[in-house]
PDB file of C-alpha atoms in Angstrom:
ATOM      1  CA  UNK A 289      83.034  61.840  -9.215  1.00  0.00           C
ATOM      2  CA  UNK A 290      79.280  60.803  -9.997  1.00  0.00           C
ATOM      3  CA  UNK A 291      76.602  61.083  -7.546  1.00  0.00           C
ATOM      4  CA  UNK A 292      73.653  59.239  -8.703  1.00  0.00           C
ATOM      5  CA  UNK A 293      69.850  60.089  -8.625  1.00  0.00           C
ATOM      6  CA  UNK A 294      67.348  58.299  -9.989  1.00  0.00           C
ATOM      7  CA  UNK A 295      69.368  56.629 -12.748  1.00  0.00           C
ATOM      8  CA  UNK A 296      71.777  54.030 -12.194  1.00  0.00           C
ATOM      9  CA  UNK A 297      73.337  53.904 -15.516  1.00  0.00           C
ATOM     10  CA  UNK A 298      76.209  56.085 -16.274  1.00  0.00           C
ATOM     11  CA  UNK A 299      77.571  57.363 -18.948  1.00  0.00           C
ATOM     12  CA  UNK A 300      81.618  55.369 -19.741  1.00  0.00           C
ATOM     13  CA  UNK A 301      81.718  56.666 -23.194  1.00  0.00           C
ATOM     14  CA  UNK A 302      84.753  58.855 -21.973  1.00  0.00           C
ATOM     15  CA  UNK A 303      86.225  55.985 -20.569  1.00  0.00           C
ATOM     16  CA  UNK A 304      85.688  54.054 -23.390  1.00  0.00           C
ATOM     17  CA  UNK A 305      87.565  56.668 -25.400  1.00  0.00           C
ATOM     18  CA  UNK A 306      90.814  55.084 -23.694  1.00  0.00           C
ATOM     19  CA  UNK A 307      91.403  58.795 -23.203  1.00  0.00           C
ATOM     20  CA  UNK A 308      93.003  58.088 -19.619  1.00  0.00           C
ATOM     21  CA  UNK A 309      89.622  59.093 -17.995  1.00  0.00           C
ATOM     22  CA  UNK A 310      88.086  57.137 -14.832  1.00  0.00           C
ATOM     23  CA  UNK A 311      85.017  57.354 -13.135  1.00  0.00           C
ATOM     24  CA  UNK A 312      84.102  57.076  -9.364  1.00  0.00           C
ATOM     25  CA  UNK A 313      80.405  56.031  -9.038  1.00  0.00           C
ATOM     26  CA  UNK A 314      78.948  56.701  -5.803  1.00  0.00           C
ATOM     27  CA  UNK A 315      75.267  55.155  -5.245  1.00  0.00           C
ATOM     28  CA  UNK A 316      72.702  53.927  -3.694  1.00  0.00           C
ATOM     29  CA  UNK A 317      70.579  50.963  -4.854  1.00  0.00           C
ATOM     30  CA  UNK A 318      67.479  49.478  -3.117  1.00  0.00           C
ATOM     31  CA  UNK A 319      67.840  45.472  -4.038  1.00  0.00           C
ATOM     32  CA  UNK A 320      64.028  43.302  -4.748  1.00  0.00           C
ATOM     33  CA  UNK A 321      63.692  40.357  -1.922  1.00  0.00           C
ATOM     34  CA  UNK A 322      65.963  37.412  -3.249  1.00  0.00           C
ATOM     35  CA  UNK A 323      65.327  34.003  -1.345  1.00  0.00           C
ATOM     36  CA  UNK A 324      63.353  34.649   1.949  1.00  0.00           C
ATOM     37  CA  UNK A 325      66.053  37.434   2.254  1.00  0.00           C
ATOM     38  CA  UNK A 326      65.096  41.371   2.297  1.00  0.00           C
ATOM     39  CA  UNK A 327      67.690  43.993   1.767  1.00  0.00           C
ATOM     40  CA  UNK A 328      66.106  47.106   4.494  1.00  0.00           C
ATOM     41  CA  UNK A 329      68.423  49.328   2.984  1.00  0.00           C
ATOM     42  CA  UNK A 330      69.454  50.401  -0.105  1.00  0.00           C
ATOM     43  CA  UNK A 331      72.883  48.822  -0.956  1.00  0.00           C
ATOM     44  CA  UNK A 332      75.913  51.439  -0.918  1.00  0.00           C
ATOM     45  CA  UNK A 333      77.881  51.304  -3.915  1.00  0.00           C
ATOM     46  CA  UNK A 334      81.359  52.754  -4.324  1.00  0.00           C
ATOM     47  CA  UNK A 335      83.425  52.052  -7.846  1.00  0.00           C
ATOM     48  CA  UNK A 336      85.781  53.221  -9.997  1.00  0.00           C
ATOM     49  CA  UNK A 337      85.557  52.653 -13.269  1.00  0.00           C
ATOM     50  CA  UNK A 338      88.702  52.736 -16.310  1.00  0.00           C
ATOM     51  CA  UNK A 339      89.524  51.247 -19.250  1.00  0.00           C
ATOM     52  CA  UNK A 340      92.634  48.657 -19.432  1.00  0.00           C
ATOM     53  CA  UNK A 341      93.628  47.987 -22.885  1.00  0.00           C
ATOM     54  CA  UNK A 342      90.690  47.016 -24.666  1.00  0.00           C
ATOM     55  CA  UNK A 343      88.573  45.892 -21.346  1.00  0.00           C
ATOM     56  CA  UNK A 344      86.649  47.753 -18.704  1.00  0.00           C
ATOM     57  CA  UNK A 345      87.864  47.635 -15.157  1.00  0.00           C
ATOM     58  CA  UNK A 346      85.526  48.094 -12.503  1.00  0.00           C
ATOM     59  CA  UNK A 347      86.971  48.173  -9.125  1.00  0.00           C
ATOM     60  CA  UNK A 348      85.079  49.209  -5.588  1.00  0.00           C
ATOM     61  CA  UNK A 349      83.174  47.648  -3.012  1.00  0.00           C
ATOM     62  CA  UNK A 350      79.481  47.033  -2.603  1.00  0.00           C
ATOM     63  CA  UNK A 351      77.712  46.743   1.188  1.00  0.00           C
ATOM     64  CA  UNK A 352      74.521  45.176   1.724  1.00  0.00           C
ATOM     65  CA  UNK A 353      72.458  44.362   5.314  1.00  0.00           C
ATOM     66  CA  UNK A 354      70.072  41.343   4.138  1.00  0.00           C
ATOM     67  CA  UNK A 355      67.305  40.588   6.932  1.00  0.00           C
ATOM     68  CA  UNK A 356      65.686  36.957   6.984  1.00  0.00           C
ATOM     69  CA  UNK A 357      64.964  34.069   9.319  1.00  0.00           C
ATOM     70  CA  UNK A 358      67.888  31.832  10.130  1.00  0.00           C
ATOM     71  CA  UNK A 359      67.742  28.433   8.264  1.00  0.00           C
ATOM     72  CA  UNK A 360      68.669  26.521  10.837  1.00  0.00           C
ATOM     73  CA  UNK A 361      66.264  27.977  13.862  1.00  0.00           C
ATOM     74  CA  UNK A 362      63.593  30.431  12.529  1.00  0.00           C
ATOM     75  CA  UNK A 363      65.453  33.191  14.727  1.00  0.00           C
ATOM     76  CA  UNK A 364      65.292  36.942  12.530  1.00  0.00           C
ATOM     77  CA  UNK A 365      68.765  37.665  11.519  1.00  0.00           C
ATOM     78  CA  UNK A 366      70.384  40.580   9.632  1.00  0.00           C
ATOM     79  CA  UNK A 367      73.362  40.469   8.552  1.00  0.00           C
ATOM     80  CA  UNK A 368      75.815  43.339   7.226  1.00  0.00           C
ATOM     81  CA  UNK A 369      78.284  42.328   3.998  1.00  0.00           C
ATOM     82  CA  UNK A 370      80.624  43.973   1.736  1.00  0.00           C
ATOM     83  CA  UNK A 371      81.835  42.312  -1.773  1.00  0.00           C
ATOM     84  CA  UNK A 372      84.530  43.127  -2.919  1.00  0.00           C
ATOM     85  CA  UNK A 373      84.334  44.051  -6.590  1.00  0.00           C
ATOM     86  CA  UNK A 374      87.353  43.127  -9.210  1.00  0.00           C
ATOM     87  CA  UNK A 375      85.246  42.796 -12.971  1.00  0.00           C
ATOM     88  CA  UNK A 376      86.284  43.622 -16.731  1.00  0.00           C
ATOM     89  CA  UNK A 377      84.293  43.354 -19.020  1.00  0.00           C
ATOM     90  CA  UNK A 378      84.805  43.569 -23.283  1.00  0.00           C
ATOM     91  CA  UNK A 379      82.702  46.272 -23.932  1.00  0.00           C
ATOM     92  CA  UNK A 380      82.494  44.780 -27.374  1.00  0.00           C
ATOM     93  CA  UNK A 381      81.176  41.825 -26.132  1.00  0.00           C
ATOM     94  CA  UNK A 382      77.235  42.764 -26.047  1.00  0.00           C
ATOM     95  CA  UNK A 383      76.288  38.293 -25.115  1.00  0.00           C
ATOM     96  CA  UNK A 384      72.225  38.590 -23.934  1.00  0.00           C
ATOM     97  CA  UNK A 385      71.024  36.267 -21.420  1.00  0.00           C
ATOM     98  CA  UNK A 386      70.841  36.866 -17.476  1.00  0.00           C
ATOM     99  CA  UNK A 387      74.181  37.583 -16.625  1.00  0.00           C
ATOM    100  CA  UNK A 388      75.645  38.373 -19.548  1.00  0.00           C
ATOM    101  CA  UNK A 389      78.025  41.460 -20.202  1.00  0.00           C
ATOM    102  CA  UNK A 390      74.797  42.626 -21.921  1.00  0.00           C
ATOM    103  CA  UNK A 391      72.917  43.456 -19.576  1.00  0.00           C
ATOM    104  CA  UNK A 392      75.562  45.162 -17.326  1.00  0.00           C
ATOM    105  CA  UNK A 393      77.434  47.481 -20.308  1.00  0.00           C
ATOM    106  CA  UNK A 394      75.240  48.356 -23.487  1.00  0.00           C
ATOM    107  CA  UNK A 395      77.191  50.518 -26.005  1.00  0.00           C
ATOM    108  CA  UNK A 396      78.380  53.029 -23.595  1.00  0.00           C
ATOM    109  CA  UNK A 397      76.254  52.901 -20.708  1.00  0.00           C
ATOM    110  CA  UNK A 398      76.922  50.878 -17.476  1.00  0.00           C
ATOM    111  CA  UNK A 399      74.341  49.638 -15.688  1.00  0.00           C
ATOM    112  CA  UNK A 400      75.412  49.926 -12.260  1.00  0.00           C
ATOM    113  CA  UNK A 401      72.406  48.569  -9.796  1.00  0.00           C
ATOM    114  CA  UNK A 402      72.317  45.661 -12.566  1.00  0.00           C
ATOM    115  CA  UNK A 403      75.498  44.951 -11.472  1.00  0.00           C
ATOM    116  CA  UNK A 404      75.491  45.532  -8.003  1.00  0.00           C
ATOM    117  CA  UNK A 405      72.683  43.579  -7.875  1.00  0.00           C
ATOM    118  CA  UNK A 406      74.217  40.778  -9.726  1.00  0.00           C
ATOM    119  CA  UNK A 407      77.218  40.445  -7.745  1.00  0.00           C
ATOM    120  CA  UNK A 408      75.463  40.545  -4.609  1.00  0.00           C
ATOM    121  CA  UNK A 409      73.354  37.782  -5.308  1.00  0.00           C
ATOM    122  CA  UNK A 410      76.654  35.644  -6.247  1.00  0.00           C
ATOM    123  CA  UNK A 411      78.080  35.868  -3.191  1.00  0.00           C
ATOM    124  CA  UNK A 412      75.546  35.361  -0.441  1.00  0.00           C
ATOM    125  CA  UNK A 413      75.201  32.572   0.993  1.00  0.00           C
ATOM    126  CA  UNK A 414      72.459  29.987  -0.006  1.00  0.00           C
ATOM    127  CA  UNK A 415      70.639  30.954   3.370  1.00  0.00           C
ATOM    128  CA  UNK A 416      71.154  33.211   6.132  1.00  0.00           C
ATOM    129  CA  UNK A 417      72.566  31.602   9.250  1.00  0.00           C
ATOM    130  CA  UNK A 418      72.101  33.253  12.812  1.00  0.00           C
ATOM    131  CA  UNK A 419      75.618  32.396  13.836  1.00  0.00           C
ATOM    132  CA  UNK A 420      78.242  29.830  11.959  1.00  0.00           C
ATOM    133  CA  UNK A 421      77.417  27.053  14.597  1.00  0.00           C
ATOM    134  CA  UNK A 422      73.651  27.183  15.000  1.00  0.00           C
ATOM    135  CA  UNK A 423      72.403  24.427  16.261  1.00  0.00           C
ATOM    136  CA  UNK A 424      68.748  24.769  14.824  1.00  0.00           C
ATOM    137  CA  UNK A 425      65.383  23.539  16.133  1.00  0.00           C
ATOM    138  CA  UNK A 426      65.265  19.653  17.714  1.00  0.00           C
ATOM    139  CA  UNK A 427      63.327  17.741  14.566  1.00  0.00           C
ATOM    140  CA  UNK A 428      61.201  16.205  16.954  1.00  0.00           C
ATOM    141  CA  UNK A 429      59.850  19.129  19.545  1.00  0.00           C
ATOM    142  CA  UNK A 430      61.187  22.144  17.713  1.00  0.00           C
ATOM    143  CA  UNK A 431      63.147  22.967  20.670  1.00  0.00           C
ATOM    144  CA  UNK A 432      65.637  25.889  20.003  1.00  0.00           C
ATOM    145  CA  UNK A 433      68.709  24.244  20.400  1.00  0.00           C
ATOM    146  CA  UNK A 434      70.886  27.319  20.831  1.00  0.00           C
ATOM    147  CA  UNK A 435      68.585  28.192  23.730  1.00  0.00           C
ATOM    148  CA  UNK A 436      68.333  25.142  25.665  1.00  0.00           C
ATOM    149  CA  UNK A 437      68.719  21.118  25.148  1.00  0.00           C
ATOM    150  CA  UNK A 438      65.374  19.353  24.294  1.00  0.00           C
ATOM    151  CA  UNK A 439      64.025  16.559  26.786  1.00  0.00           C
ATOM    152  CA  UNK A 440      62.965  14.187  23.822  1.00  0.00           C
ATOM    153  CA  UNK A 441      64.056  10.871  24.212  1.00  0.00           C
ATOM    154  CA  UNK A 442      64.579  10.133  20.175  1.00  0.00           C
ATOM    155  CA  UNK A 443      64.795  13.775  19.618  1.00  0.00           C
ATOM    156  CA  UNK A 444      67.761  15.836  18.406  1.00  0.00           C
ATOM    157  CA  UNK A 445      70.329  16.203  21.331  1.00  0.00           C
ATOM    158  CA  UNK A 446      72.747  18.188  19.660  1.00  0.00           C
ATOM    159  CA  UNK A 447      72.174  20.477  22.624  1.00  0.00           C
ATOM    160  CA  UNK A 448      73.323  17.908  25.087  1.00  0.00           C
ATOM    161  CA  UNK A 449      76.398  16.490  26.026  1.00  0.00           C
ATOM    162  CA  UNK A 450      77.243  13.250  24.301  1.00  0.00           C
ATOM    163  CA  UNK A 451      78.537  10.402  26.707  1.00  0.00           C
ATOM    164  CA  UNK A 452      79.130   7.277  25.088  1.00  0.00           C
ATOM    165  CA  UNK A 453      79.366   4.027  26.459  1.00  0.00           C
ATOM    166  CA  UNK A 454      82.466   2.708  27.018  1.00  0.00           C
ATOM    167  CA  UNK A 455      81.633  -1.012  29.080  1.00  0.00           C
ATOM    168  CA  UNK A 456      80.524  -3.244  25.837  1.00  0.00           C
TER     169      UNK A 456
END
């Protein structure tokens, strides 16, 4: 087991020696602002990490509380996650570029908050939503529609009950 400090690159060279060994990374990693979207507290990461055949399995999960304003009506939201986290990577596969296996494994280090921070990013949503049926501000008055309907008369009226007119 590996408790992190400062560092969060570990060692695999051992499990790169297809020796049998594994390693459990336990960590913390503060994430930058992504998006409108702050992270308050650092991300907890739990993996293991072994070698299968000539790849490197990473198992584990990840779990994240991002803080932002809703998209849809400017409320603050914070929102807990966990991903889920299923990756092998060909250690002899050293690609460059932003999200290649580069940047996560060089040689036999693993950067870990690289790729925490990597697959975080790939699976939040585009925005951060209040609640899945938000029914945002009236485009007109700016009304909070999940608060109350709006009285505008070519406003939004999402908020309202539709009745439509059946005499035509």
């Amino acid at each position: 087991r590996y408790v992190m400090g400062q560092s969060h690159t570990v060692d695999i060279g051992g499990v790169l020696a297809g020796n049998g060994q594994r390693l459990v990374v336990d960590d913390e990693i503060a994430l930058a602002p992504f998006e409108g979207m702050v992270f308050p507290a650092p991300a907890r990461v739990h993996l293991e990490v072994r070698r299968i055949d000539r790849l490197l399995e990473v198992l584990g999960t990840i779990d994240a509380t991002a803080h932002g304003e809703c998209d849809a009506c400017l409320e603050d939201v914070e929102r807990q996650g966990q991903v889920d986290v299923e990756e092998r990577f060909d250690p002899a596969d050293g690609e460059a570029g932003p999200f290649g296996e580069g940047n996560v494994v060089a040689g036999t280090r693993l950067d870990v908050a690289d790729l925490a921070q990597q697959l975080l990013l790939s699976a939040l949503p585009m925005g951060l939503r209040c609640r899945d049926d938000c029914a945002g501000l009236c485009g007109t008055c700016g009304t909070n529609l999940n608060a109350s309907a709006c009285s505008c008369d070519n406003g939004d009226q999402r908020g309202k009950p539709q009745v439509e007119n059946a005499a035509q």
